[in-house]
Short mmCIF file of C-alpha atoms in Angstrom, two decimals:
data_model
loop_
_atom_site.label_atom_id
_atom_site.label_comp_id
_atom_site.label_asym_id
_atom_site.label_seq_id
_atom_site.Cartn_x
_atom_site.Cartn_y
_atom_site.Cartn_z
CA UNK E 1 30.77 -126.98 7.25
CA UNK E 2 31.30 -123.53 7.48
CA UNK E 3 31.43 -120.30 5.42
CA UNK E 4 34.42 -119.77 3.25
CA UNK E 5 34.94 -116.10 2.23
CA UNK E 6 38.05 -114.45 1.75
CA UNK E 7 38.94 -111.02 0.54
CA UNK E 8 41.58 -111.84 -1.74
CA UNK E 9 40.51 -113.86 -5.02
CA UNK E 10 41.35 -117.65 -4.80
CA UNK E 11 44.52 -119.10 -6.63
CA UNK E 12 43.54 -121.64 -9.33
CA UNK E 13 47.10 -122.72 -10.57
CA UNK E 14 50.35 -121.44 -11.11
CA UNK E 15 52.08 -120.86 -14.39
CA UNK E 16 55.71 -120.66 -13.38
CA UNK E 17 55.65 -118.67 -10.48
CA UNK E 18 52.78 -116.45 -11.65
CA UNK E 19 49.54 -117.09 -9.75
CA UNK E 20 46.25 -117.41 -11.82
CA UNK E 21 43.62 -116.36 -9.93
CA UNK E 22 39.77 -117.17 -10.56
CA UNK E 23 39.05 -113.58 -11.29
CA UNK E 24 41.89 -113.12 -13.72
CA UNK E 25 40.87 -116.53 -15.46
CA UNK E 26 37.53 -115.23 -15.52
CA UNK E 27 38.43 -111.73 -16.54
CA UNK E 28 40.82 -113.25 -19.54
CA UNK E 29 37.78 -114.84 -21.21
CA UNK E 30 35.60 -111.73 -20.74
CA UNK E 31 38.47 -109.57 -22.41
CA UNK E 32 39.07 -112.03 -25.12
CA UNK E 33 35.45 -112.18 -25.86
CA UNK E 34 34.87 -108.43 -26.06
CA UNK E 35 38.16 -108.05 -28.20
CA UNK E 36 36.85 -110.60 -30.73
CA UNK E 37 33.34 -109.42 -30.69
CA UNK E 38 34.09 -105.93 -31.51
CA UNK E 39 36.62 -106.80 -34.02
CA UNK E 40 34.22 -108.93 -35.80
CA UNK E 41 31.35 -106.19 -35.25
CA UNK E 42 33.64 -103.49 -36.97
CA UNK E 43 34.50 -105.73 -39.92
CA UNK E 44 30.68 -106.55 -40.42
CA UNK E 45 29.24 -103.10 -40.15
CA UNK E 46 26.78 -102.32 -42.64
CA UNK E 47 24.79 -99.32 -43.78
CA UNK E 48 21.41 -101.32 -43.00
CA UNK E 49 21.99 -102.95 -39.81
CA UNK E 50 21.29 -106.44 -38.76
CA UNK E 51 19.92 -107.56 -35.50
CA UNK E 52 23.01 -107.76 -33.42
CA UNK E 53 24.20 -104.44 -34.89
CA UNK E 54 21.00 -102.45 -34.38
CA UNK E 55 21.08 -103.63 -30.51
CA UNK E 56 24.59 -102.40 -30.36
CA UNK E 57 23.90 -99.14 -31.89
CA UNK E 58 20.66 -98.69 -29.66
CA UNK E 59 22.83 -99.17 -26.73
CA UNK E 60 25.75 -97.03 -27.77
CA UNK E 61 23.74 -94.03 -28.94
CA UNK E 62 21.65 -94.08 -25.69
CA UNK E 63 25.11 -94.06 -23.77
CA UNK E 64 26.38 -91.16 -26.06
CA UNK E 65 23.15 -88.99 -25.53
CA UNK E 66 23.49 -89.35 -21.90
CA UNK E 67 27.22 -88.51 -22.01
CA UNK E 68 26.62 -85.39 -24.07
CA UNK E 69 23.77 -84.42 -21.53
CA UNK E 70 26.31 -84.42 -18.67
CA UNK E 71 29.41 -82.94 -20.33
CA UNK E 72 27.76 -80.98 -23.30
CA UNK E 73 27.92 -81.46 -27.02
CA UNK E 74 30.90 -81.54 -29.32
CA UNK E 75 34.57 -82.39 -29.06
CA UNK E 76 34.69 -83.10 -25.28
CA UNK E 77 31.82 -85.72 -25.52
CA UNK E 78 33.64 -87.45 -28.18
CA UNK E 79 36.92 -87.41 -26.68
CA UNK E 80 35.56 -88.78 -23.62
CA UNK E 81 32.94 -91.09 -24.69
CA UNK E 82 35.18 -94.17 -25.39
CA UNK E 83 36.72 -94.40 -21.84
CA UNK E 84 33.42 -94.11 -19.94
CA UNK E 85 31.58 -96.46 -22.16
CA UNK E 86 34.28 -98.97 -22.02
CA UNK E 87 34.24 -98.77 -18.33
CA UNK E 88 30.47 -99.01 -18.27
CA UNK E 89 30.21 -102.00 -20.66
CA UNK E 90 33.05 -103.92 -19.05
CA UNK E 91 31.95 -103.52 -15.35
CA UNK E 92 28.26 -104.42 -16.61
CA UNK E 93 29.48 -107.33 -18.20
CA UNK E 94 31.68 -108.49 -15.62
CA UNK E 95 28.95 -107.91 -13.01
CA UNK E 96 26.14 -109.82 -15.00
CA UNK E 97 28.16 -112.84 -15.75
CA UNK E 98 28.10 -113.62 -12.19
CA UNK E 99 24.49 -114.25 -12.13
CA UNK E 100 24.81 -117.10 -14.68
CA UNK E 101 23.08 -119.92 -12.60
CA UNK E 102 25.20 -122.95 -11.80
CA UNK E 103 28.64 -121.32 -12.22
CA UNK E 104 28.96 -121.08 -8.27
CA UNK E 105 28.83 -124.51 -7.91
CA UNK E 106 31.87 -125.54 -10.22
CA UNK E 107 34.75 -125.94 -7.99
CA UNK E 108 38.46 -127.39 -8.54
CA UNK E 109 41.31 -128.66 -6.70
CA UNK E 110 44.31 -126.39 -6.51
CA UNK E 111 46.38 -128.83 -4.65
CA UNK E 112 45.75 -127.52 -1.12
CA UNK E 113 41.93 -127.15 -1.08
CA UNK E 114 38.94 -126.91 -3.08
CA UNK E 115 38.44 -123.41 -4.56
CA UNK E 116 35.58 -121.94 -6.67
CA UNK E 117 36.44 -121.78 -10.45
CA UNK E 118 34.34 -118.68 -10.86
CA UNK E 119 34.19 -115.38 -8.93
CA UNK E 120 32.74 -112.05 -9.70
CA UNK E 121 35.51 -110.27 -11.56
CA UNK E 122 34.64 -107.09 -9.83
CA UNK E 123 35.04 -108.60 -6.47
CA UNK E 124 38.66 -108.54 -6.87
CA UNK E 125 40.34 -105.15 -5.76
CA UNK E 126 43.13 -105.59 -8.03
CA UNK E 127 40.87 -104.83 -11.15
CA UNK E 128 39.00 -102.09 -9.42
CA UNK E 129 41.78 -100.35 -8.29
CA UNK E 130 43.35 -100.26 -11.58
CA UNK E 131 40.46 -99.03 -13.23
CA UNK E 132 40.24 -96.09 -10.33
CA UNK E 133 43.95 -95.43 -11.26
CA UNK E 134 43.27 -94.97 -15.06
CA UNK E 135 40.30 -92.68 -14.12
CA UNK E 136 42.31 -90.52 -11.66
CA UNK E 137 45.34 -90.03 -14.22
CA UNK E 138 43.00 -89.04 -16.91
CA UNK E 139 41.35 -86.56 -14.42
CA UNK E 140 44.63 -85.26 -13.75
CA UNK E 141 46.10 -85.12 -17.21
CA UNK E 142 42.80 -83.17 -18.24
CA UNK E 143 43.11 -80.72 -15.53
CA UNK E 144 46.84 -79.88 -16.15
CA UNK E 145 46.12 -79.65 -19.89
CA UNK E 146 43.14 -77.30 -19.35
CA UNK E 147 44.63 -75.37 -16.81
CA UNK E 148 48.39 -75.09 -17.35
CA UNK E 149 51.05 -77.11 -15.05
CA UNK E 150 51.71 -74.09 -13.13
CA UNK E 151 48.07 -72.79 -12.46
CA UNK E 152 47.23 -76.52 -11.49
CA UNK E 153 50.32 -76.59 -8.88
CA UNK E 154 48.73 -73.25 -7.58
CA UNK E 155 45.57 -74.64 -6.79
CA UNK E 156 47.32 -77.02 -4.40
CA UNK E 157 50.48 -75.05 -3.08
CA UNK E 158 48.94 -71.47 -2.34
CA UNK E 159 51.16 -69.32 0.23
CA UNK E 160 49.20 -66.08 -0.03
CA UNK E 161 47.60 -66.93 3.39
CA UNK E 162 47.56 -69.36 5.94
CA UNK E 163 43.94 -70.13 5.07
CA UNK E 164 44.72 -70.89 1.36
CA UNK E 165 47.35 -72.81 2.18
CA UNK E 166 45.31 -75.01 4.43
CA UNK E 167 42.48 -75.20 1.77
CA UNK E 168 45.04 -76.16 -0.90
CA UNK E 169 46.15 -78.93 1.26
CA UNK E 170 42.56 -80.03 1.47
CA UNK E 171 42.23 -80.02 -2.18
CA UNK E 172 45.19 -82.26 -2.23
CA UNK E 173 43.68 -84.74 0.17
CA UNK E 174 40.31 -84.52 -1.87
CA UNK E 175 42.31 -85.85 -4.95
CA UNK E 176 43.64 -88.57 -3.14
CA UNK E 177 40.49 -89.72 -1.47
CA UNK E 178 38.86 -89.64 -4.90
CA UNK E 179 41.17 -92.96 -5.56
CA UNK E 180 39.78 -94.83 -2.26
CA UNK E 181 36.15 -93.40 -2.63
CA UNK E 182 35.67 -94.67 -6.39
CA UNK E 183 37.35 -97.93 -6.08
CA UNK E 184 35.87 -98.95 -2.41
CA UNK E 185 32.41 -98.18 -3.75
CA UNK E 186 32.50 -100.57 -6.71
CA UNK E 187 34.68 -103.05 -4.91
CA UNK E 188 32.43 -102.89 -1.55
CA UNK E 189 29.14 -103.16 -3.44
CA UNK E 190 29.88 -106.17 -5.35
CA UNK E 191 31.74 -108.03 -2.79
CA UNK E 192 29.06 -107.26 -0.26
CA UNK E 193 26.54 -108.56 -2.45
CA UNK E 194 28.56 -112.02 -3.01
CA UNK E 195 29.12 -112.37 0.79
CA UNK E 196 25.33 -111.47 1.43
CA UNK E 197 24.39 -114.03 -1.18
CA UNK E 198 26.88 -116.76 0.72
CA UNK E 199 25.50 -115.88 4.05
CA UNK E 200 22.03 -116.47 2.77
CA UNK E 201 22.58 -119.84 0.87
CA UNK E 202 24.29 -120.84 4.27
CA UNK E 203 21.33 -119.95 6.47
CA UNK E 204 18.24 -120.80 4.24
CA UNK E 205 19.24 -122.61 0.85
CA UNK E 206 15.85 -122.65 -0.66
CA UNK E 207 13.90 -119.64 -2.09
CA UNK E 208 15.19 -116.98 0.91
CA UNK E 209 18.24 -115.93 -0.84
CA UNK E 210 16.11 -114.99 -4.18
CA UNK E 211 15.29 -111.41 -3.26
CA UNK E 212 18.70 -110.82 -2.46
CA UNK E 213 19.80 -112.10 -5.74
CA UNK E 214 17.45 -109.72 -7.24
CA UNK E 215 18.82 -106.81 -4.95
CA UNK E 216 22.48 -107.79 -6.14
CA UNK E 217 21.32 -107.78 -9.65
CA UNK E 218 20.18 -104.10 -9.13
CA UNK E 219 23.43 -103.03 -7.71
CA UNK E 220 25.09 -104.90 -10.38
CA UNK E 221 23.92 -102.53 -12.96
CA UNK E 222 23.26 -99.34 -10.77
CA UNK E 223 27.00 -99.59 -9.60
CA UNK E 224 28.34 -100.04 -13.14
CA UNK E 225 26.47 -97.06 -13.94
CA UNK E 226 27.49 -94.89 -11.00
CA UNK E 227 31.09 -95.80 -11.62
CA UNK E 228 30.87 -94.63 -15.32
CA UNK E 229 28.92 -91.48 -14.40
CA UNK E 230 31.30 -90.58 -11.67
CA UNK E 231 34.21 -90.97 -13.92
CA UNK E 232 32.50 -88.60 -16.54
CA UNK E 233 31.30 -86.08 -13.81
CA UNK E 234 34.95 -85.96 -12.35
CA UNK E 235 36.53 -85.40 -15.80
CA UNK E 236 33.86 -82.77 -16.95
CA UNK E 237 34.62 -80.72 -13.57
CA UNK E 238 38.46 -81.05 -14.53
CA UNK E 239 37.81 -79.87 -18.00
CA UNK E 240 35.64 -76.68 -16.67
CA UNK E 241 38.71 -75.27 -14.39
CA UNK E 242 39.53 -73.33 -17.90
CA UNK E 243 36.36 -71.61 -17.90
CA UNK E 244 36.50 -70.33 -14.34
CA UNK E 245 40.01 -68.96 -14.88
CA UNK E 246 38.87 -67.14 -18.06
CA UNK E 247 36.07 -65.52 -16.05
CA UNK E 248 38.57 -64.41 -13.38
CA UNK E 249 40.87 -62.71 -15.98
CA UNK E 250 37.90 -60.98 -17.63
CA UNK E 251 36.58 -59.46 -14.30
CA UNK P 1 38.92 -110.06 25.83
CA UNK P 2 39.90 -112.45 23.37
CA UNK P 3 41.26 -111.10 20.17
CA UNK P 4 38.64 -113.11 17.96
CA UNK P 5 35.85 -111.41 20.19
CA UNK P 6 37.23 -107.99 19.95
CA UNK P 7 37.23 -108.51 16.04
CA UNK P 8 33.65 -109.64 15.88
CA UNK P 9 32.66 -106.77 18.32
CA UNK P 10 34.55 -104.23 16.25
CA UNK P 11 33.08 -105.42 12.95
CA UNK P 12 29.38 -105.28 14.06
CA UNK P 13 30.00 -101.78 15.83
CA UNK P 14 31.81 -100.42 12.21
CA UNK P 15 28.98 -101.55 10.09
CA UNK P 16 26.34 -100.71 12.96
CA UNK P 17 27.14 -97.15 13.39
CA UNK P 18 28.39 -96.66 9.66
CA UNK P 19 24.69 -97.53 8.28
CA UNK P 20 22.99 -94.85 10.60
CA UNK P 21 23.90 -91.85 8.37
CA UNK P 22 23.32 -93.38 4.90
CA UNK P 23 20.07 -95.08 6.03
CA UNK P 24 18.76 -91.77 7.01
CA UNK P 25 20.11 -89.95 3.92
CA UNK P 26 18.66 -92.70 1.46
CA UNK P 27 15.55 -92.25 3.13
CA UNK P 28 15.51 -88.55 2.50
CA UNK P 29 16.42 -89.25 -1.13
CA UNK P 30 13.73 -91.64 -1.75
CA UNK P 31 10.96 -89.68 -0.25
CA UNK P 32 12.03 -86.47 -1.85
CA UNK P 33 12.05 -88.39 -5.40
CA UNK P 34 8.66 -90.07 -4.60
CA UNK P 35 7.40 -86.61 -3.87
CA UNK P 36 8.55 -85.41 -7.12
CA UNK P 37 7.06 -88.12 -9.02
CA UNK P 38 3.88 -87.65 -7.33
CA UNK P 39 3.68 -84.04 -8.23
CA UNK P 40 4.71 -84.74 -11.83
CA UNK P 41 4.29 -88.32 -12.80
CA UNK P 42 5.49 -87.68 -16.38
CA UNK P 43 9.00 -86.90 -15.02
CA UNK P 44 9.51 -90.25 -13.40
CA UNK P 45 11.44 -91.46 -16.15
CA UNK P 46 14.16 -88.86 -15.42
CA UNK P 47 13.83 -88.86 -11.78
CA UNK P 48 14.19 -92.54 -11.17
CA UNK P 49 17.84 -92.96 -12.88
CA UNK P 50 18.89 -89.99 -11.18
CA UNK P 51 17.67 -91.08 -7.79
CA UNK P 52 19.32 -94.33 -8.11
CA UNK P 53 22.76 -92.85 -8.78
CA UNK P 54 22.47 -90.47 -5.63
CA UNK P 55 21.10 -93.15 -3.54
CA UNK P 56 24.32 -95.12 -4.66
CA UNK P 57 26.49 -92.33 -3.71
CA UNK P 58 24.87 -91.66 -0.39
CA UNK P 59 25.38 -95.55 0.17
CA UNK P 60 29.16 -95.01 -0.16
CA UNK P 61 29.95 -94.22 3.35
CA UNK P 62 27.94 -97.36 4.54
CA UNK P 63 29.95 -99.29 1.85
CA UNK P 64 33.17 -97.95 3.49
CA UNK P 65 32.00 -99.28 6.77
CA UNK P 66 31.19 -102.40 5.50
CA UNK P 67 34.53 -103.11 3.71
CA UNK P 68 36.11 -102.23 6.95
CA UNK P 69 34.15 -104.62 8.76
CA UNK P 70 34.86 -107.31 6.30
CA UNK P 71 38.58 -106.54 6.18
CA UNK P 72 38.39 -107.13 9.91
CA UNK P 73 36.21 -110.33 9.86
CA UNK P 74 37.98 -112.24 6.81
CA UNK P 75 41.28 -110.00 5.71
#
């Protein structure tokens, strides 16, 4: 008997030569449920909301108010809200699903060894990496659209003085570091929570893991929030370059 | 030294050294937030979520160290 922890998600079965991992398997159902749920919700929207619509309206309006409080009211908030809210609710639902009791006990045989059927979706670096890439590409597009391609390029390649050239290179590294920092933060927190839970279960199966589970629950909610808020803050920073440029022209 | 022993040592060192800074930083964040709540208890609703966010961001360097040590151990 030993601890069985792997960084990569476990492969459940193959369709042709395409490996289906347990995180993909689970994410597929989450994705399907979200799409179908939002489709039906949209179809059944009423002026006088029912119970479900009421709860969802409350959540959405609270999230929208928060978005406005960071990026300012108006068009910007309306444009950025769908991306940020989707990221938040997706990560939140994926994280919380890992705390359904009993699911960790289900394991199946994939031909070679027994693998758990379920695994916290965010503990797969592939998903987190792709979400981060979406965020980073959005940031770059917003920055380029706002400040113009040449002004944006000038921020990184500046040959007016050696110091400015060095600072430009640093900015470039900073942009690349965003990918690592955003994705590692989410992935590391959730995966560390999983590993901590597994180690605690291994050491003392009863009652001792409980506080760590609560800690993991807190982390799940906070990290979903942090990921969305950082996306929001980065994009609002990228969209405010224009203001600085205009101020310089006016002076 | 055997490679396995060196791996365990490296993982322990990585997370142990990496956790020093964030530990101090999170302590500072929590103490300042509690101080602020003590001065103005009505603002606790606003302060607490901001404290959690800033603590999660402070924590990130520790998380990098943790990811590195997990990669050393299980990768």
